[in-house]
Amino acid sequence: MEKADIKSMTLPQLQEFVEELGEKKFRAGQLYQWMHQKLVTQVSQMTNLPAEFRKRLEEETVMTGCRMIERQTAEDGTCKFLMELSDGNTIETVRMKYHHGNSVCISTQVGCRMGCRFCASTVGGLVRSLTCSEMLEQIYEVQRVTGERVSNVILMGIGEPLDNYDNVVRFIRMLSDEHGLHISQRNITVSTCGLVDGIHRLMEEDLAITLAISLHAPGDKLRREMMPVANRFSIDEIIDACRKYFEKTGRRVTFEYSLVDGKNDGKEHAIELAALLKGMNCHVNLIPLNPVEGRMGERSKRTNVLEFKKILEKYRINSTIRREMGSDIDAACGQLRNKHKGGETT
Ligand code: SAH
């Protein structure tokens, strides 16, 4: 029989599980606190649980973990972690230091099947989705190794969050639960390449998170050249879903736009983007491309990036140029994992 992944259980689920084992319900609260607040990694450390109960937990459950196996630290304090999962697969987690606190960017899948042409994460396709506990563990492990509290979480690492929908939604609920790390949903951002059906589901969940859309092009033709997912959903469908998302949740949507030299960074693209987003309560995040060997494109010239922003401003579209953090390490998602797979870092 497969051992139960107790770290992926919500508190009510854990209570039910504990009662099935013949224990008192309040033990679930203690167990939950050890796993999600004290962040211990072994049942033997849970000193207020009866020895008999601990023994059963050791026999019948698994304590999923993420083990940090490599750490790169950039001059600006950005740390990139290579994490090993219990089955030997590896993923990446990034910790960025801002004046308002520590942000952690987590992976949601091992690999990705979306195939965006410029992205390193998608090179070997999708291996598997992460469990809820594996997503939580990335944050817990960062707190353990840095000794600092995490205040913001972004789902922008390897993988497509809405392609792992149920686990991602449960992860958000558990991460923001007062019995866990209690990270405010307002400080959690989910980034998607634009799976419209997933966006429609997400707006019904009653979550106060920020939705970020990887748009990268103002028109479908150009977008299809950059992102295969554009063959499934049109930009009009995405914008329509975003308007509804805002109406339903009151949360301003972010559009990510990675600038690729000579591809999508012209004045005409900026004007088209401004027209597309006109009147929308949104924010545009301009990301100068992080070029990946063997993948599409070079980084936009600085002057073009600034010009692009200026045009958006002229049309009163809010935007920021993403601070390039950790550019002296393998910052683009998937790069460190790919290197590791190729044996370069061993
Ligand atoms: N699958 C999700 C989240 C992961 S990617 C999504 O597509 O949104 C996080 C962001 O980084 C996305 O906007 C993605 O398109 C972008 N990105 C991926 N590779 C990049 C690169 N090499 N340079 C700049 N941005 C990149």
Coordinates of C-alpha atoms and ligand atoms in Angstrom, one line a residue:
M1 CA 0.0 0.0 0.0
E2 CA 1.2 3.5 -0.9
K3 CA 2.2 5.5 2.2
A4 CA 0.1 8.5 2.9
D5 CA 1.5 11.9 2.0
I6 CA 0.4 13.7 5.2
K7 CA 2.1 17.0 4.4
S8 CA -0.2 17.4 1.5
M9 CA -3.3 17.1 3.7
T10 CA -5.3 20.1 4.8
L11 CA -6.0 20.2 8.6
P12 CA -9.6 18.7 8.2
Q13 CA -8.2 16.0 6.0
L14 CA -5.4 15.3 8.5
Q15 CA -7.9 15.2 11.4
E16 CA -9.9 12.5 9.5
F17 CA -6.7 10.6 8.8
V18 CA -5.6 10.7 12.4
E19 CA -9.0 9.5 13.6
E20 CA -8.8 6.6 11.2
L21 CA -5.5 5.6 12.8
G22 CA -7.5 5.5 16.1
E23 CA -5.9 8.6 17.6
K24 CA -7.6 11.7 19.1
K25 CA -8.5 14.5 16.7
F26 CA -6.4 17.1 18.5
R27 CA -3.2 15.2 17.6
A28 CA -3.8 16.3 14.0
G29 CA -3.4 19.9 15.1
Q30 CA -0.1 19.1 16.8
L31 CA 1.1 17.1 13.8
Y32 CA 0.1 20.0 11.5
Q33 CA 2.0 22.5 13.6
W34 CA 5.2 20.4 13.5
M35 CA 5.1 20.1 9.8
H36 CA 3.8 23.5 8.7
Q37 CA 5.0 25.9 11.4
K38 CA 8.0 24.3 13.1
L39 CA 9.0 22.9 9.8
V40 CA 10.6 19.7 11.2
T41 CA 11.6 17.0 8.8
Q42 CA 11.3 13.9 10.9
V43 CA 8.5 12.3 12.9
S44 CA 11.1 11.6 15.7
Q45 CA 11.4 15.3 16.3
M46 CA 7.7 15.6 17.2
T47 CA 8.3 15.3 20.9
N48 CA 4.8 15.9 22.2
L49 CA 3.3 13.0 20.2
P50 CA 3.0 9.6 21.9
A51 CA 5.7 7.1 20.9
E52 CA 3.2 4.6 19.7
F53 CA 1.6 7.2 17.4
R54 CA 5.0 8.3 16.1
K55 CA 5.8 4.7 15.3
R56 CA 2.6 4.3 13.2
L57 CA 3.3 7.5 11.4
E58 CA 6.7 6.3 10.5
E59 CA 5.4 3.0 9.2
E60 CA 2.3 4.3 7.3
T61 CA 3.2 7.8 6.1
V62 CA 5.8 9.7 4.3
M63 CA 7.3 13.1 5.3
T64 CA 7.9 14.6 1.8
G65 CA 10.9 16.8 1.6
C66 CA 12.9 19.0 -0.7
R67 CA 16.6 18.7 -0.1
M68 CA 18.8 21.6 -1.2
I69 CA 21.7 20.1 -3.2
E70 CA 23.2 23.2 -4.7
R71 CA 23.0 26.9 -4.0
Q72 CA 24.1 29.8 -6.1
T73 CA 24.3 33.2 -4.6
A74 CA 24.4 36.4 -6.7
E75 CA 25.9 39.7 -5.7
D76 CA 22.4 41.3 -5.1
G77 CA 21.5 38.6 -2.6
T78 CA 19.4 36.5 -4.9
C79 CA 19.9 32.8 -4.2
K80 CA 19.0 30.0 -6.6
F81 CA 18.5 26.6 -5.1
L82 CA 18.6 23.2 -6.8
M83 CA 16.3 21.0 -4.9
E84 CA 16.2 17.2 -5.0
L85 CA 12.8 15.4 -4.6
S86 CA 12.4 12.0 -3.0
D87 CA 12.4 10.3 -6.4
G88 CA 15.6 11.9 -7.5
N89 CA 14.1 14.5 -9.8
T90 CA 15.4 18.0 -9.4
I91 CA 13.7 21.4 -9.5
E92 CA 14.7 25.0 -8.9
T93 CA 13.6 27.5 -6.3
V94 CA 14.8 31.2 -6.2
R95 CA 14.9 33.5 -3.2
M96 CA 15.0 37.2 -3.9
K97 CA 15.6 39.9 -1.3
Y98 CA 13.6 43.1 -1.5
H99 CA 13.3 45.9 1.0
H100 CA 9.8 44.8 1.8
G101 CA 10.8 41.2 2.5
N102 CA 11.9 37.9 1.0
S103 CA 10.2 36.6 -2.1
V104 CA 10.4 33.0 -3.2
C105 CA 9.8 31.8 -6.7
I106 CA 8.8 28.1 -6.7
S107 CA 8.4 25.4 -9.3
T108 CA 5.1 23.7 -9.8
Q109 CA 6.1 20.8 -12.1
V110 CA 9.2 18.8 -13.0
G111 CA 9.7 20.2 -16.6
C112 CA 6.9 21.7 -18.6
R113 CA 4.8 20.8 -21.6
M114 CA 3.9 24.3 -22.8
G115 CA 6.9 24.6 -25.1
C116 CA 7.5 28.3 -25.1
R117 CA 10.3 28.9 -27.5
F118 CA 12.5 31.1 -25.4
C119 CA 12.2 29.1 -22.1
A120 CA 14.7 26.7 -20.6
S121 CA 12.2 24.8 -18.5
T122 CA 10.4 23.1 -21.3
V123 CA 13.4 21.6 -23.1
G124 CA 12.9 18.0 -21.9
G125 CA 9.1 18.2 -21.7
L126 CA 7.0 17.4 -18.7
V127 CA 8.2 14.7 -16.3
R128 CA 5.5 15.1 -13.7
S129 CA 3.5 17.6 -11.6
L130 CA 4.6 18.4 -8.1
T131 CA 2.5 17.4 -5.1
C132 CA 1.2 20.0 -2.8
S133 CA 3.8 19.1 -0.2
E134 CA 6.6 19.4 -2.7
M135 CA 5.5 23.0 -3.4
L136 CA 5.2 23.8 0.3
E137 CA 8.6 22.2 1.0
Q138 CA 10.4 24.5 -1.4
I139 CA 9.4 27.4 0.8
Y140 CA 10.1 25.5 4.1
E141 CA 13.5 24.5 2.9
V142 CA 14.4 28.0 1.9
Q143 CA 13.4 29.2 5.4
R144 CA 15.4 26.4 7.0
V145 CA 18.6 27.1 5.1
T146 CA 18.5 30.9 5.2
G147 CA 17.0 31.2 8.6
E148 CA 14.8 34.1 7.3
R149 CA 11.1 34.3 6.9
V150 CA 9.5 34.3 3.5
S151 CA 6.8 36.9 3.0
N152 CA 6.0 36.7 -0.7
V153 CA 5.6 33.7 -3.0
I154 CA 5.4 33.6 -6.8
L155 CA 4.6 30.6 -8.8
M156 CA 6.9 31.4 -11.7
G157 CA 9.5 28.7 -11.6
I158 CA 9.6 25.6 -13.7
G159 CA 6.2 24.4 -14.8
E160 CA 2.7 25.7 -15.7
P161 CA 0.7 26.2 -12.4
L162 CA -2.7 25.8 -14.1
D163 CA -1.6 22.5 -15.6
N164 CA -1.3 21.3 -12.0
Y165 CA -4.5 23.0 -11.0
D166 CA -5.9 21.1 -8.0
N167 CA -2.5 20.8 -6.2
V168 CA -1.8 24.5 -6.8
V169 CA -5.1 25.6 -5.3
R170 CA -4.7 23.4 -2.3
F171 CA -1.1 24.7 -1.9
I172 CA -2.3 28.3 -1.9
R173 CA -4.9 27.5 0.8
M174 CA -2.4 25.7 3.0
L175 CA 0.3 28.3 2.6
S176 CA -2.1 31.0 3.7
D177 CA -3.7 29.0 6.5
E178 CA -3.3 30.5 9.9
H179 CA -2.2 27.1 11.2
G180 CA 0.7 27.1 8.7
L181 CA 3.1 29.8 7.5
H182 CA 0.1 32.1 7.2
I183 CA 1.4 34.0 4.2
S184 CA -1.2 36.4 3.0
Q185 CA -2.9 35.5 -0.3
R186 CA -2.3 39.1 -1.4
N187 CA 1.4 38.2 -1.3
I188 CA 1.0 35.2 -3.6
T189 CA 1.2 35.5 -7.4
V190 CA 0.2 32.7 -9.9
S191 CA 1.7 33.1 -13.3
T192 CA 0.2 31.3 -16.3
C193 CA 1.0 31.1 -20.0
G194 CA -2.7 31.7 -20.5
L195 CA -4.8 28.5 -20.0
V196 CA -8.1 30.2 -20.2
D197 CA -10.2 27.4 -18.8
G198 CA -8.0 27.4 -15.7
I199 CA -8.4 31.1 -15.3
H200 CA -12.1 30.7 -15.3
R201 CA -11.9 28.0 -12.7
L202 CA -9.5 30.1 -10.6
M203 CA -11.8 33.1 -10.3
E204 CA -14.5 30.9 -8.6
E205 CA -12.1 29.8 -5.8
D206 CA -12.5 32.9 -3.7
L207 CA -8.8 33.6 -3.4
A208 CA -7.2 37.0 -3.0
I209 CA -4.1 36.2 -5.0
T210 CA -2.6 38.1 -7.9
L211 CA -2.9 36.6 -11.4
A212 CA -0.1 37.2 -13.9
I213 CA -0.4 36.4 -17.5
S214 CA 2.6 35.7 -19.7
L215 CA 1.4 37.6 -22.8
H216 CA 4.7 38.4 -24.6
A217 CA 3.0 39.6 -27.8
P218 CA 0.1 42.0 -28.6
G219 CA -1.2 39.9 -31.5
D220 CA -2.0 36.2 -32.0
K221 CA 0.2 35.7 -35.0
L222 CA 3.3 36.8 -33.2
R223 CA 2.3 35.1 -30.0
R224 CA 1.9 31.8 -31.9
E225 CA 5.5 32.1 -33.1
M226 CA 6.7 32.4 -29.5
M227 CA 4.3 30.2 -27.5
P228 CA 2.5 27.0 -28.9
V229 CA -0.3 27.5 -26.3
A230 CA -1.4 30.5 -28.4
N231 CA -2.8 27.9 -30.9
R232 CA -5.2 26.8 -28.2
F233 CA -6.4 30.2 -26.8
S234 CA -6.6 33.5 -28.5
I235 CA -5.5 36.8 -26.9
D236 CA -9.1 38.0 -27.0
E237 CA -10.2 35.0 -24.9
I238 CA -7.4 35.7 -22.5
I239 CA -8.3 39.4 -22.1
D240 CA -11.9 38.5 -21.7
A241 CA -11.0 36.0 -18.9
C242 CA -8.8 38.7 -17.2
R243 CA -11.6 41.3 -17.3
K244 CA -13.9 38.8 -15.6
Y245 CA -11.2 37.8 -13.1
F246 CA -10.9 41.4 -12.1
E247 CA -14.7 41.9 -11.9
K248 CA -15.0 38.8 -9.7
T249 CA -12.0 39.2 -7.4
G250 CA -11.2 42.9 -7.5
R251 CA -7.6 41.9 -8.0
R252 CA -5.6 43.8 -10.7
V253 CA -4.1 41.5 -13.3
T254 CA -0.4 41.6 -14.2
F255 CA 0.7 41.0 -17.8
E256 CA 4.3 39.8 -18.3
Y257 CA 6.0 40.8 -21.4
S258 CA 9.5 39.3 -22.1
L259 CA 11.3 41.6 -24.6
V260 CA 13.1 39.7 -27.3
D261 CA 15.4 41.7 -29.5
G262 CA 13.8 42.5 -32.9
K263 CA 10.9 40.1 -32.3
N264 CA 8.3 41.8 -30.0
D265 CA 10.1 44.9 -28.8
G266 CA 9.3 47.5 -31.5
K267 CA 7.4 50.7 -31.1
E268 CA 4.5 49.3 -33.1
H269 CA 4.3 46.4 -30.6
A270 CA 4.1 48.8 -27.7
I271 CA 1.4 50.8 -29.4
E272 CA -0.6 47.6 -30.2
L273 CA -0.2 46.4 -26.6
A274 CA -1.4 49.8 -25.2
A275 CA -4.5 49.6 -27.5
L276 CA -5.2 46.0 -26.3
L277 CA -5.0 46.9 -22.6
K278 CA -6.8 50.2 -22.9
G279 CA -9.1 50.9 -20.0
M280 CA -8.1 47.7 -18.1
N281 CA -7.1 47.8 -14.5
C282 CA -3.8 46.1 -15.0
H283 CA -0.1 46.3 -14.7
V284 CA 2.6 45.4 -17.3
N285 CA 5.8 43.8 -16.2
L286 CA 8.5 44.2 -18.8
I287 CA 11.2 41.5 -18.6
P288 CA 14.3 41.9 -20.8
L289 CA 14.8 38.3 -22.1
N290 CA 17.3 36.1 -20.3
P291 CA 18.8 34.4 -23.4
V292 CA 19.0 30.6 -23.1
E293 CA 21.4 28.7 -25.2
G294 CA 19.6 26.9 -28.0
R295 CA 16.4 28.7 -27.4
M296 CA 14.8 31.6 -29.2
G297 CA 16.1 35.2 -29.1
E298 CA 18.4 37.7 -27.7
R299 CA 17.8 40.3 -25.0
S300 CA 16.3 43.6 -26.1
K301 CA 18.6 46.6 -26.2
R302 CA 18.3 48.8 -23.2
T303 CA 17.1 51.8 -25.3
N304 CA 14.3 49.7 -26.8
V305 CA 13.2 48.6 -23.4
L306 CA 13.0 52.2 -22.2
E307 CA 11.3 53.3 -25.3
F308 CA 8.7 50.5 -25.0
K309 CA 8.0 51.6 -21.4
K310 CA 7.7 55.3 -22.5
I311 CA 5.1 54.4 -25.1
L312 CA 3.0 52.5 -22.6
E313 CA 3.2 55.4 -20.2
K314 CA 2.0 57.8 -23.0
Y315 CA -1.1 55.6 -23.2
R316 CA -1.4 55.5 -19.4
I317 CA -0.6 51.9 -19.1
N318 CA 1.1 51.1 -15.8
S319 CA 4.4 49.3 -16.2
T320 CA 7.6 48.4 -14.5
I321 CA 10.8 47.0 -16.0
R322 CA 11.7 43.9 -13.9
R323 CA 14.9 44.5 -12.0
E324 CA 17.4 42.0 -13.3
M325 CA 18.2 40.0 -10.3
G326 CA 20.8 37.4 -10.1
S327 CA 22.0 37.9 -13.7
D328 CA 25.5 36.6 -12.7
I329 CA 24.0 33.2 -11.8
D330 CA 21.8 30.8 -13.9
A331 CA 18.8 33.0 -13.4
A332 CA 16.5 32.0 -16.2
C333 CA 14.2 29.2 -14.9
G334 CA 15.3 25.8 -15.9
Q335 CA 18.9 26.6 -16.6
L336 CA 20.4 25.3 -13.4
R337 CA 18.3 22.1 -13.7
N338 CA 19.3 21.5 -17.3
K339 CA 23.0 21.9 -16.4
H340 CA 22.6 19.5 -13.6
K341 CA 20.9 16.9 -15.9
G342 CA 23.8 17.3 -18.3
G343 CA 26.2 16.5 -15.5
E344 CA 28.0 19.8 -15.5
T345 CA 27.4 20.6 -11.9
T346 CA 28.2 17.1 -10.4
Ligands
SAH1 N1 4.4 28.7 -16.8 C1 4.1 29.9 -16.2 C2 5.1 30.3 -15.1 C3 6.6 30.1 -15.4 S1 7.6 31.1 -16.3 C4 4.0 31.0 -17.2 O1 4.2 30.8 -18.4 O2 3.7 32.2 -16.8 C5 7.7 32.7 -15.6 C6 7.8 33.8 -16.6 O3 9.1 33.9 -17.2 C7 6.8 33.7 -17.8 O4 6.3 35.0 -18.1 C8 7.8 33.2 -18.8 O5 7.2 33.4 -20.1 C9 9.0 34.0 -18.6 N2 10.2 33.4 -19.1 C10 10.6 32.1 -19.3 N3 11.8 32.0 -19.9 C11 12.3 33.3 -20.0 C12 13.5 33.8 -20.4 N4 14.5 33.1 -20.9 N5 13.6 35.2 -20.4 C13 12.7 36.0 -19.9 N6 11.5 35.5 -19.5 C14 11.3 34.2 -19.5

